[in-house]
Tab-separated table of C-alpha atoms in Angstrom:
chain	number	residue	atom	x	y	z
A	1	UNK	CA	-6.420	32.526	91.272
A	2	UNK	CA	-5.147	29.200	89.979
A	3	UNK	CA	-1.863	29.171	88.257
A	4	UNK	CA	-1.231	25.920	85.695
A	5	UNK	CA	1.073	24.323	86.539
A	6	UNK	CA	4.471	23.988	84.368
A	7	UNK	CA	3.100	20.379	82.188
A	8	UNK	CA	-0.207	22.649	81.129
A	9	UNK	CA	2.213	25.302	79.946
A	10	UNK	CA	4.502	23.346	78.140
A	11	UNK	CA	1.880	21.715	77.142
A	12	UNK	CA	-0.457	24.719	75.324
A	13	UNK	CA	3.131	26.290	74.024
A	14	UNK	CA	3.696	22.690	71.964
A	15	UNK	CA	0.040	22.347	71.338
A	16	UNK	CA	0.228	25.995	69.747
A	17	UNK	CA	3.931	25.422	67.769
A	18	UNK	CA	2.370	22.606	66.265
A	19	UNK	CA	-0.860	24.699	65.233
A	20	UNK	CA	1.928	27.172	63.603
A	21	UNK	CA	3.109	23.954	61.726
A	22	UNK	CA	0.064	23.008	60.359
A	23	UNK	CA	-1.072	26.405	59.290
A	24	UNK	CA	2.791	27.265	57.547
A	25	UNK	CA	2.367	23.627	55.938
A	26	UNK	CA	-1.121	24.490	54.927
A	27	UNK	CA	0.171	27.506	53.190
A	28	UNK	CA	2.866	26.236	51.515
A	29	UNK	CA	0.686	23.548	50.199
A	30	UNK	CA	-1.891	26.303	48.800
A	31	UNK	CA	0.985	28.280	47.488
A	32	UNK	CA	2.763	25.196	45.569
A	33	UNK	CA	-0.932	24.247	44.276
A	34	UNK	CA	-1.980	28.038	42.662
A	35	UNK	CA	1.829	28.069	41.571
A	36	UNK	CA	1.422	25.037	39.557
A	37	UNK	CA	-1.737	26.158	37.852
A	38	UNK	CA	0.114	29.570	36.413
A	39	UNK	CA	0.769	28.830	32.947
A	40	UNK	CA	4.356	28.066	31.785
A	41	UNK	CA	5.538	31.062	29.831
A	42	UNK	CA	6.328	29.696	26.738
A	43	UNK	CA	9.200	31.765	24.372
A	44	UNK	CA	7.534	33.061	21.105
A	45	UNK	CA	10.308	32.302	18.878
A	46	UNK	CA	10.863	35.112	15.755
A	47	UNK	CA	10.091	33.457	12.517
A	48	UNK	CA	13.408	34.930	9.929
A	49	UNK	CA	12.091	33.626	6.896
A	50	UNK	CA	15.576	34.699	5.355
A	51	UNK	CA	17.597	32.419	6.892
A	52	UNK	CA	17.296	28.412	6.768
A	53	UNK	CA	19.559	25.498	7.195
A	54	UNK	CA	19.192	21.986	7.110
A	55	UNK	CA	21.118	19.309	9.601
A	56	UNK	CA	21.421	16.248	8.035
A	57	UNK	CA	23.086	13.479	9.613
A	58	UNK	CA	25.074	15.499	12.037
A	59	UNK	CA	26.289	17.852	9.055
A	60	UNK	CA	25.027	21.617	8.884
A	61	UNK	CA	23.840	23.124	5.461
A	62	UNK	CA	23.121	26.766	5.627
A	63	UNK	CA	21.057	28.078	2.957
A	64	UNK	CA	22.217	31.202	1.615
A	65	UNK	CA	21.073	34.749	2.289
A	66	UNK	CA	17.957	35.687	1.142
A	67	UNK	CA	16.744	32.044	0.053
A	68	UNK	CA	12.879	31.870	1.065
A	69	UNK	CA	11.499	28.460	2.636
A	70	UNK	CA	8.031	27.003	0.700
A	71	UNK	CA	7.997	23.496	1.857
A	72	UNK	CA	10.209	20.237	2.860
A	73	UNK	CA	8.907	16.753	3.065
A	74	UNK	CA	11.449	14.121	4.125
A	75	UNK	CA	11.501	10.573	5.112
A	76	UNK	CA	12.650	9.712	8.340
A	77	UNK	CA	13.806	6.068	9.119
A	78	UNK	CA	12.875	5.289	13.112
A	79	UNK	CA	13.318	1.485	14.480
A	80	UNK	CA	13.240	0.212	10.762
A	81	UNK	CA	10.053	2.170	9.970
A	82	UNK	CA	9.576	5.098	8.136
A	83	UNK	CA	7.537	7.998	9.102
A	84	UNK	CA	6.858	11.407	7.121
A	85	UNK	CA	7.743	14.939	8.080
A	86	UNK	CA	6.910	17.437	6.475
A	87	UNK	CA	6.702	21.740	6.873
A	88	UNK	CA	5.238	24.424	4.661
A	89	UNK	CA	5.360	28.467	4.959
A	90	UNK	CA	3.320	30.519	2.802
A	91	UNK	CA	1.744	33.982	3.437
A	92	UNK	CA	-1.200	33.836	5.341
A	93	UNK	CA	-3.947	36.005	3.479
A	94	UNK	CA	-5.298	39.146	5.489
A	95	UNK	CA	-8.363	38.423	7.593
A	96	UNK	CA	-7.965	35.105	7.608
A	97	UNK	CA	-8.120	33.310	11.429
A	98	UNK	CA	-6.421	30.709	12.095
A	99	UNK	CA	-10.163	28.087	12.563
A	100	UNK	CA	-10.547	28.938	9.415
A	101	UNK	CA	-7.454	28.444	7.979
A	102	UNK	CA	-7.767	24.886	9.867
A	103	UNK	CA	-10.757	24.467	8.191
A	104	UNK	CA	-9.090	25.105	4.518
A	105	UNK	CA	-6.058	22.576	5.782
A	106	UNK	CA	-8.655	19.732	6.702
A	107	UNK	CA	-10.441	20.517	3.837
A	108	UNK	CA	-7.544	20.059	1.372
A	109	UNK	CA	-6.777	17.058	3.636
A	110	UNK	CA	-10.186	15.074	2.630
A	111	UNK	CA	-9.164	16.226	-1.246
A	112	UNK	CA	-5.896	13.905	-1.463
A	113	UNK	CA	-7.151	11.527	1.017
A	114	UNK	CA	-10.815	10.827	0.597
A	115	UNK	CA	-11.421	8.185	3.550
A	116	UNK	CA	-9.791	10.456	5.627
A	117	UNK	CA	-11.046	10.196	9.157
A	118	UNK	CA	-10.552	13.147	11.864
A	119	UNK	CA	-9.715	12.319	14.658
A	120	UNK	CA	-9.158	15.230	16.990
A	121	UNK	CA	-8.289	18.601	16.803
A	122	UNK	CA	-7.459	21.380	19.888
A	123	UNK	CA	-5.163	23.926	20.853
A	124	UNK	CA	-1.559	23.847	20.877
A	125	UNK	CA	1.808	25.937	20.516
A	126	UNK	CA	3.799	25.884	17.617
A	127	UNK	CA	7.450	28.412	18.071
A	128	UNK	CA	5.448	29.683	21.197
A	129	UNK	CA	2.244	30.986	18.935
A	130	UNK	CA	-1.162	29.959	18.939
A	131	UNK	CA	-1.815	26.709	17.131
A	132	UNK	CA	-4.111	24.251	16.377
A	133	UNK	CA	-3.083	20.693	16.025
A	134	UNK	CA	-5.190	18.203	14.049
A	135	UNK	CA	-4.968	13.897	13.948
A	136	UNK	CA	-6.082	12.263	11.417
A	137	UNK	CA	-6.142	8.448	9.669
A	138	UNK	CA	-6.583	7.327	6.543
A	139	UNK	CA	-5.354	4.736	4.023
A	140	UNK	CA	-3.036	5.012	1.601
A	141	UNK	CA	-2.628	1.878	-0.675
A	142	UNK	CA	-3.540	-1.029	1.572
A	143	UNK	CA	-1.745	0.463	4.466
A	144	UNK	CA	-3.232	2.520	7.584
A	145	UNK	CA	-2.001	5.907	7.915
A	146	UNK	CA	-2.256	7.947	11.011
A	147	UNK	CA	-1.289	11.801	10.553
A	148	UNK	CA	-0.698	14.912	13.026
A	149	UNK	CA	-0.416	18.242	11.746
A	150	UNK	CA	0.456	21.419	13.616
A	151	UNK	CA	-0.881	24.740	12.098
A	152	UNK	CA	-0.323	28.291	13.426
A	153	UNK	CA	-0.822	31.555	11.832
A	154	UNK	CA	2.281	34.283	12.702
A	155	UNK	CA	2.257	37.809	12.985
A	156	UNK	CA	5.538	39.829	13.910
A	157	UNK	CA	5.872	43.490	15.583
A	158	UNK	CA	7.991	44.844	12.986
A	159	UNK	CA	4.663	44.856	10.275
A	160	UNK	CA	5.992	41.981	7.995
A	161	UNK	CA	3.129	40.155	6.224
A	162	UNK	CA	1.323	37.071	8.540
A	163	UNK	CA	2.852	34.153	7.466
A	164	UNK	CA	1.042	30.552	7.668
A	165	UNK	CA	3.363	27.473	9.209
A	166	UNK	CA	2.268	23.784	9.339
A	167	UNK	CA	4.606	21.158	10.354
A	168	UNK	CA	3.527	17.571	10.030
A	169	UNK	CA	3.672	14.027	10.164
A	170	UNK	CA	2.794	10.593	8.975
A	171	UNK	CA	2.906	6.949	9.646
A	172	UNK	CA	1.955	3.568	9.909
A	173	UNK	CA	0.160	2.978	13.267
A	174	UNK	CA	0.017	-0.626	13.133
A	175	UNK	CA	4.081	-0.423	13.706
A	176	UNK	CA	4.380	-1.123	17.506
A	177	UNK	CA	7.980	0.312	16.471
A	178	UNK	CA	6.188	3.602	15.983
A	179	UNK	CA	4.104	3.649	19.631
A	180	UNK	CA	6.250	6.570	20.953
A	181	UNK	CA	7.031	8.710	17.486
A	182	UNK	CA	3.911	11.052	17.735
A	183	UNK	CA	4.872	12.078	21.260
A	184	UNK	CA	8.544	12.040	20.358
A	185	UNK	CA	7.090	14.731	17.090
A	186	UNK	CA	5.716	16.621	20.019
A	187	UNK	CA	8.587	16.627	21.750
A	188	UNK	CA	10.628	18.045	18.818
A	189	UNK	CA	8.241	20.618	17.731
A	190	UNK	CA	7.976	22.110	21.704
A	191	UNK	CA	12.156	21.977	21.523
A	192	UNK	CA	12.631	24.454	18.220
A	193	UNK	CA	14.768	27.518	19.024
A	194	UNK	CA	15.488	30.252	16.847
A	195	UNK	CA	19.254	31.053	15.765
């Protein structure tokens, strides 16, 4: 019987580590690829409707105890421009889901603003709960408008009534000041924490 000689061995032994190699590469590939389609857990963030503050311009004003939150609208001032922000919590009636509460919001919507266009509307997370966020345009005077809103309905373990939460915004899309505020609005809403 033949023996191969010493070059055919080392031969096969490299030919086989670098087999190894491709196969561990091959599964580290697979593993980084179903790792990156897991969903990002996402915080649900407690909603205390007891307890609300306001920061305005790097100063801290803590509501007192017990004063309930309805609804802000402000005026922000970006780049010279001025965008809208606004946020309302009400209760959220039993029964109702959260499409059709959507539904009810966009209707209202086409009540104050009847050229309103929609745009697009899909999922999102608003505090870590379910959301829906809607885009919209319309006109308001002889200006363009282009609005997002954010709408989620939240329910808490401890039995407390659902409460409704829509944050919003609106500006002037023909700004090319304004190009980045609707993903910087994003941004913010996906960075809330609760205190």
């Amino acid at each position: 019987m033949a023996r191969a000689s010493i070059y055919d061995r080392i031969s096969q032994k490299r030919e086989a580590a670098e087999a190894l190699a491709r196969q561990q590469a091959e599964q580290e590939r697979e593993a980084a690829e179903a790792q990156s389609r897991m969903p990002i857990a996402v915080p649900v963030l407690p909603l205390n409707a007891q307890q609300n503050a306001l920061r305005i311009a790097g100063l801290h004003l803590q509501m007192p105890e017990g004063c309930g939150f309805r609804s802000i609208e402000t005026t922000l001032e970006l780049a010279g421009c001025e965008a809208t922000f606004a946020a309302r919590y009400r209760r959220a009636p039993e029964g109702l889901d959260l499409p059709h509460a959507v539904e009810l919001y966009v209707k209202n919507l086409r009540e104050r603003h009847v050229d309103m266009t929609l745009v697009r509307q899909g999922e999102a997370l608003l505090a870590g709960h379910s959301a829906i966020a809607v885009d919209y345009v319309f006109t308001s005077g002889q200006e363009r408008r282009h609005g997002r809103s954010v709408c989620a309905i939240i329910s808490n373990d401890e039995g407390a009534p659902r409460q409704w939460l829509d944050v919003s915004t609106q500006i002037n899309p023909d700004q090319s000041r304004m190009a980045d505020w609707l993903i910087e609005f994003d941004a913010m809403l996906a960075g809330m924490t609760a205190q």
